[in-house]
Amino acid sequence: MGTAMAVIAILLTTGVSPASHAKGYSILAACYVFSAVYSFTGGPVTWVYLAEIYPQSIRARAVALGTASSWLTSFGIAQLTPYLINALGWGVFAIFAGCSLVSATWQYFILPETKHKTLEEIGMLFARKAAPKAKDDA
């Protein structure tokens, strides 16, 4: 996804005429690539991961909060992007590419893999990462 945004940023900075059909088609293709990659990765994986990582006692509330956060963020980005493009031009796509790179790095190094694990095993993965409880002195 970040690569598609970087391609758009690069294409918008090149000296090719803005009326160039090749440039326009290339930018459109990068938008389609971004959409397709998101549809198979970041989009659905978010919902599955949220449903897997929380304990049963708070799962419904946590998934609802995650869903609301996702939709609000998407709405905010959709509303702000035209203004950002007017203010930053191609730079907004460079920012989106950078955010994608940071997000992918964080997901790879910080989030534990849940593939082929039971909900109990996933719960233990996150229990180990939780802060230890303070002992009573009594």
PDB file of C-alpha atoms in Angstrom:
ATOM      1  CA  MET A   1       0.000   0.000   0.000  1.00  0.00           C
ATOM      2  CA  GLY A   2       2.809   2.348   0.855  1.00  0.00           C
ATOM      3  CA  THR A   3       4.478   1.538  -2.444  1.00  0.00           C
ATOM      4  CA  ALA A   4       1.351   2.577  -4.346  1.00  0.00           C
ATOM      5  CA  MET A   5       1.268   5.885  -2.449  1.00  0.00           C
ATOM      6  CA  ALA A   6       4.981   6.419  -3.112  1.00  0.00           C
ATOM      7  CA  VAL A   7       4.440   5.750  -6.830  1.00  0.00           C
ATOM      8  CA  ILE A   8       1.679   8.371  -6.909  1.00  0.00           C
ATOM      9  CA  ALA A   9       3.915  10.888  -5.129  1.00  0.00           C
ATOM     10  CA  ILE A  10       6.778  10.213  -7.554  1.00  0.00           C
ATOM     11  CA  LEU A  11       4.535  10.444 -10.606  1.00  0.00           C
ATOM     12  CA  LEU A  12       3.130  13.748  -9.390  1.00  0.00           C
ATOM     13  CA  THR A  13       6.630  15.192  -8.946  1.00  0.00           C
ATOM     14  CA  THR A  14       7.914  14.222 -12.387  1.00  0.00           C
ATOM     15  CA  GLY A  15       8.165  16.802 -15.136  1.00  0.00           C
ATOM     16  CA  VAL A  16       5.683  14.981 -17.378  1.00  0.00           C
ATOM     17  CA  SER A  17       2.871  17.189 -18.600  1.00  0.00           C
ATOM     18  CA  PRO A  18      -0.177  17.055 -16.302  1.00  0.00           C
ATOM     19  CA  ALA A  19      -2.282  16.386 -19.396  1.00  0.00           C
ATOM     20  CA  SER A  20      -0.261  13.232 -20.163  1.00  0.00           C
ATOM     21  CA  HIS A  21      -2.537  10.230 -20.518  1.00  0.00           C
ATOM     22  CA  ALA A  22       0.245   7.835 -19.492  1.00  0.00           C
ATOM     23  CA  LYS A  23       0.817   9.702 -16.243  1.00  0.00           C
ATOM     24  CA  GLY A  24      -2.906   9.806 -15.486  1.00  0.00           C
ATOM     25  CA  TYR A  25      -3.346   6.108 -16.214  1.00  0.00           C
ATOM     26  CA  SER A  26      -0.322   5.263 -14.078  1.00  0.00           C
ATOM     27  CA  ILE A  27      -1.708   7.226 -11.133  1.00  0.00           C
ATOM     28  CA  LEU A  28      -5.097   5.564 -11.604  1.00  0.00           C
ATOM     29  CA  ALA A  29      -3.413   2.135 -11.700  1.00  0.00           C
ATOM     30  CA  ALA A  30      -1.552   2.922  -8.458  1.00  0.00           C
ATOM     31  CA  CYS A  31      -4.884   3.878  -6.848  1.00  0.00           C
ATOM     32  CA  TYR A  32      -6.376   0.557  -7.946  1.00  0.00           C
ATOM     33  CA  VAL A  33      -3.335  -1.332  -6.638  1.00  0.00           C
ATOM     34  CA  PHE A  34      -3.674   0.444  -3.282  1.00  0.00           C
ATOM     35  CA  SER A  35      -7.376  -0.415  -3.114  1.00  0.00           C
ATOM     36  CA  ALA A  36      -6.815  -4.060  -4.069  1.00  0.00           C
ATOM     37  CA  VAL A  37      -3.964  -4.556  -1.600  1.00  0.00           C
ATOM     38  CA  TYR A  38      -5.959  -2.903   1.188  1.00  0.00           C
ATOM     39  CA  SER A  39      -8.973  -5.098   0.383  1.00  0.00           C
ATOM     40  CA  PHE A  40      -6.889  -8.230   0.952  1.00  0.00           C
ATOM     41  CA  THR A  41      -4.692  -7.066   3.836  1.00  0.00           C
ATOM     42  CA  GLY A  42      -5.336  -4.080   6.087  1.00  0.00           C
ATOM     43  CA  GLY A  43      -9.084  -4.007   5.565  1.00  0.00           C
ATOM     44  CA  PRO A  44     -10.273  -7.488   6.583  1.00  0.00           C
ATOM     45  CA  VAL A  45      -7.278  -8.446   8.725  1.00  0.00           C
ATOM     46  CA  THR A  46      -8.108  -5.645  11.144  1.00  0.00           C
ATOM     47  CA  TRP A  47     -11.506  -7.128  11.964  1.00  0.00           C
ATOM     48  CA  VAL A  48     -10.169 -10.669  12.322  1.00  0.00           C
ATOM     49  CA  TYR A  49      -7.251  -9.605  14.502  1.00  0.00           C
ATOM     50  CA  LEU A  50      -9.454  -7.524  16.798  1.00  0.00           C
ATOM     51  CA  ALA A  51     -11.826 -10.450  17.267  1.00  0.00           C
ATOM     52  CA  GLU A  52      -8.927 -12.769  18.129  1.00  0.00           C
ATOM     53  CA  ILE A  53      -6.821 -10.765  20.564  1.00  0.00           C
ATOM     54  CA  TYR A  54      -9.343  -9.689  23.179  1.00  0.00           C
ATOM     55  CA  PRO A  55     -10.655 -11.964  25.937  1.00  0.00           C
ATOM     56  CA  GLN A  56     -14.271 -13.067  25.656  1.00  0.00           C
ATOM     57  CA  SER A  57     -15.336 -10.804  28.533  1.00  0.00           C
ATOM     58  CA  ILE A  58     -14.522  -7.589  26.623  1.00  0.00           C
ATOM     59  CA  ARG A  59     -14.386  -8.778  23.009  1.00  0.00           C
ATOM     60  CA  ALA A  60     -17.709  -7.267  21.873  1.00  0.00           C
ATOM     61  CA  ARG A  61     -16.928  -3.840  23.338  1.00  0.00           C
ATOM     62  CA  ALA A  62     -13.349  -3.860  22.060  1.00  0.00           C
ATOM     63  CA  VAL A  63     -14.386  -4.822  18.526  1.00  0.00           C
ATOM     64  CA  ALA A  64     -17.119  -2.163  18.588  1.00  0.00           C
ATOM     65  CA  LEU A  65     -14.587   0.459  19.689  1.00  0.00           C
ATOM     66  CA  GLY A  66     -12.127  -0.694  17.028  1.00  0.00           C
ATOM     67  CA  THR A  67     -14.835  -0.589  14.359  1.00  0.00           C
ATOM     68  CA  ALA A  68     -15.929   2.900  15.377  1.00  0.00           C
ATOM     69  CA  SER A  69     -12.310   4.088  15.423  1.00  0.00           C
ATOM     70  CA  SER A  70     -11.686   2.665  11.966  1.00  0.00           C
ATOM     71  CA  TRP A  71     -14.775   4.272  10.441  1.00  0.00           C
ATOM     72  CA  LEU A  72     -14.119   7.627  12.112  1.00  0.00           C
ATOM     73  CA  THR A  73     -10.515   7.613  10.927  1.00  0.00           C
ATOM     74  CA  SER A  74     -11.586   6.695   7.389  1.00  0.00           C
ATOM     75  CA  PHE A  75     -14.184   9.467   7.418  1.00  0.00           C
ATOM     76  CA  GLY A  76     -11.637  11.972   8.699  1.00  0.00           C
ATOM     77  CA  ILE A  77      -9.085  11.027   6.056  1.00  0.00           C
ATOM     78  CA  ALA A  78     -11.720  11.206   3.309  1.00  0.00           C
ATOM     79  CA  GLN A  79     -12.760  14.675   4.481  1.00  0.00           C
ATOM     80  CA  LEU A  80      -9.240  16.047   4.985  1.00  0.00           C
ATOM     81  CA  THR A  81      -7.471  14.622   1.930  1.00  0.00           C
ATOM     82  CA  PRO A  82      -8.768  17.216  -0.588  1.00  0.00           C
ATOM     83  CA  TYR A  83      -7.586  20.032   1.702  1.00  0.00           C
ATOM     84  CA  LEU A  84      -4.252  18.313   2.254  1.00  0.00           C
ATOM     85  CA  ILE A  85      -3.759  17.870  -1.488  1.00  0.00           C
ATOM     86  CA  ASN A  86      -4.459  21.573  -2.026  1.00  0.00           C
ATOM     87  CA  ALA A  87      -2.020  22.512   0.737  1.00  0.00           C
ATOM     88  CA  LEU A  88       0.725  19.902   0.245  1.00  0.00           C
ATOM     89  CA  GLY A  89       0.277  18.680  -3.320  1.00  0.00           C
ATOM     90  CA  TRP A  90       2.124  15.429  -3.945  1.00  0.00           C
ATOM     91  CA  GLY A  91       3.492  15.563  -0.388  1.00  0.00           C
ATOM     92  CA  VAL A  92       0.270  14.170   1.018  1.00  0.00           C
ATOM     93  CA  PHE A  93       0.930  10.897  -0.818  1.00  0.00           C
ATOM     94  CA  ALA A  94       4.459  10.832   0.578  1.00  0.00           C
ATOM     95  CA  ILE A  95       2.951  11.236   4.063  1.00  0.00           C
ATOM     96  CA  PHE A  96       0.518   8.380   3.376  1.00  0.00           C
ATOM     97  CA  ALA A  97       3.421   6.227   2.128  1.00  0.00           C
ATOM     98  CA  GLY A  98       5.397   7.025   5.287  1.00  0.00           C
ATOM     99  CA  CYS A  99       2.424   6.178   7.498  1.00  0.00           C
ATOM    100  CA  SER A 100       2.051   2.865   5.664  1.00  0.00           C
ATOM    101  CA  LEU A 101       5.736   2.089   6.208  1.00  0.00           C
ATOM    102  CA  VAL A 102       5.540   2.902   9.927  1.00  0.00           C
ATOM    103  CA  SER A 103       2.335   0.867  10.259  1.00  0.00           C
ATOM    104  CA  ALA A 104       3.765  -2.169   8.464  1.00  0.00           C
ATOM    105  CA  THR A 105       6.937  -2.020  10.563  1.00  0.00           C
ATOM    106  CA  TRP A 106       4.921  -1.781  13.780  1.00  0.00           C
ATOM    107  CA  GLN A 107       2.667  -4.665  12.747  1.00  0.00           C
ATOM    108  CA  TYR A 108       5.611  -6.872  11.820  1.00  0.00           C
ATOM    109  CA  PHE A 109       7.749  -6.268  14.899  1.00  0.00           C
ATOM    110  CA  ILE A 110       5.205  -5.537  17.662  1.00  0.00           C
ATOM    111  CA  LEU A 111       2.001  -7.475  17.000  1.00  0.00           C
ATOM    112  CA  PRO A 112       2.273 -11.194  17.762  1.00  0.00           C
ATOM    113  CA  GLU A 113       1.390 -13.712  15.054  1.00  0.00           C
ATOM    114  CA  THR A 114      -1.930 -15.462  15.745  1.00  0.00           C
ATOM    115  CA  LYS A 115      -1.941 -17.886  12.810  1.00  0.00           C
ATOM    116  CA  HIS A 116      -2.762 -21.489  13.811  1.00  0.00           C
ATOM    117  CA  LYS A 117      -3.198 -20.522  17.483  1.00  0.00           C
ATOM    118  CA  THR A 118      -6.239 -21.149  19.627  1.00  0.00           C
ATOM    119  CA  LEU A 119      -7.948 -18.281  21.427  1.00  0.00           C
ATOM    120  CA  GLU A 120      -6.427 -19.567  24.675  1.00  0.00           C
ATOM    121  CA  GLU A 121      -2.900 -19.483  23.219  1.00  0.00           C
ATOM    122  CA  ILE A 122      -3.502 -15.970  21.912  1.00  0.00           C
ATOM    123  CA  GLY A 123      -4.715 -14.922  25.361  1.00  0.00           C
ATOM    124  CA  MET A 124      -1.482 -16.258  26.862  1.00  0.00           C
ATOM    125  CA  LEU A 125       0.579 -14.317  24.272  1.00  0.00           C
ATOM    126  CA  PHE A 126      -0.996 -11.068  25.378  1.00  0.00           C
ATOM    127  CA  ALA A 127      -1.003 -11.991  29.077  1.00  0.00           C
ATOM    128  CA  ARG A 128       2.800 -12.278  28.937  1.00  0.00           C
ATOM    129  CA  LYS A 129       3.040  -8.772  27.491  1.00  0.00           C
ATOM    130  CA  ALA A 130       0.801  -7.249  30.172  1.00  0.00           C
ATOM    131  CA  ALA A 131       2.373  -5.431  33.095  1.00  0.00           C
ATOM    132  CA  PRO A 132       2.770  -7.550  36.240  1.00  0.00           C
ATOM    133  CA  LYS A 133       0.304  -6.861  39.022  1.00  0.00           C
ATOM    134  CA  ALA A 134       1.563  -5.222  42.199  1.00  0.00           C
ATOM    135  CA  LYS A 135       1.785  -7.489  45.244  1.00  0.00           C
ATOM    136  CA  ASP A 136      -0.074  -6.633  48.412  1.00  0.00           C
ATOM    137  CA  ASP A 137       2.210  -5.918  51.360  1.00  0.00           C
ATOM    138  CA  ALA A 138      -0.382  -7.199  53.811  1.00  0.00           C
TER     139      ALA A 138
END
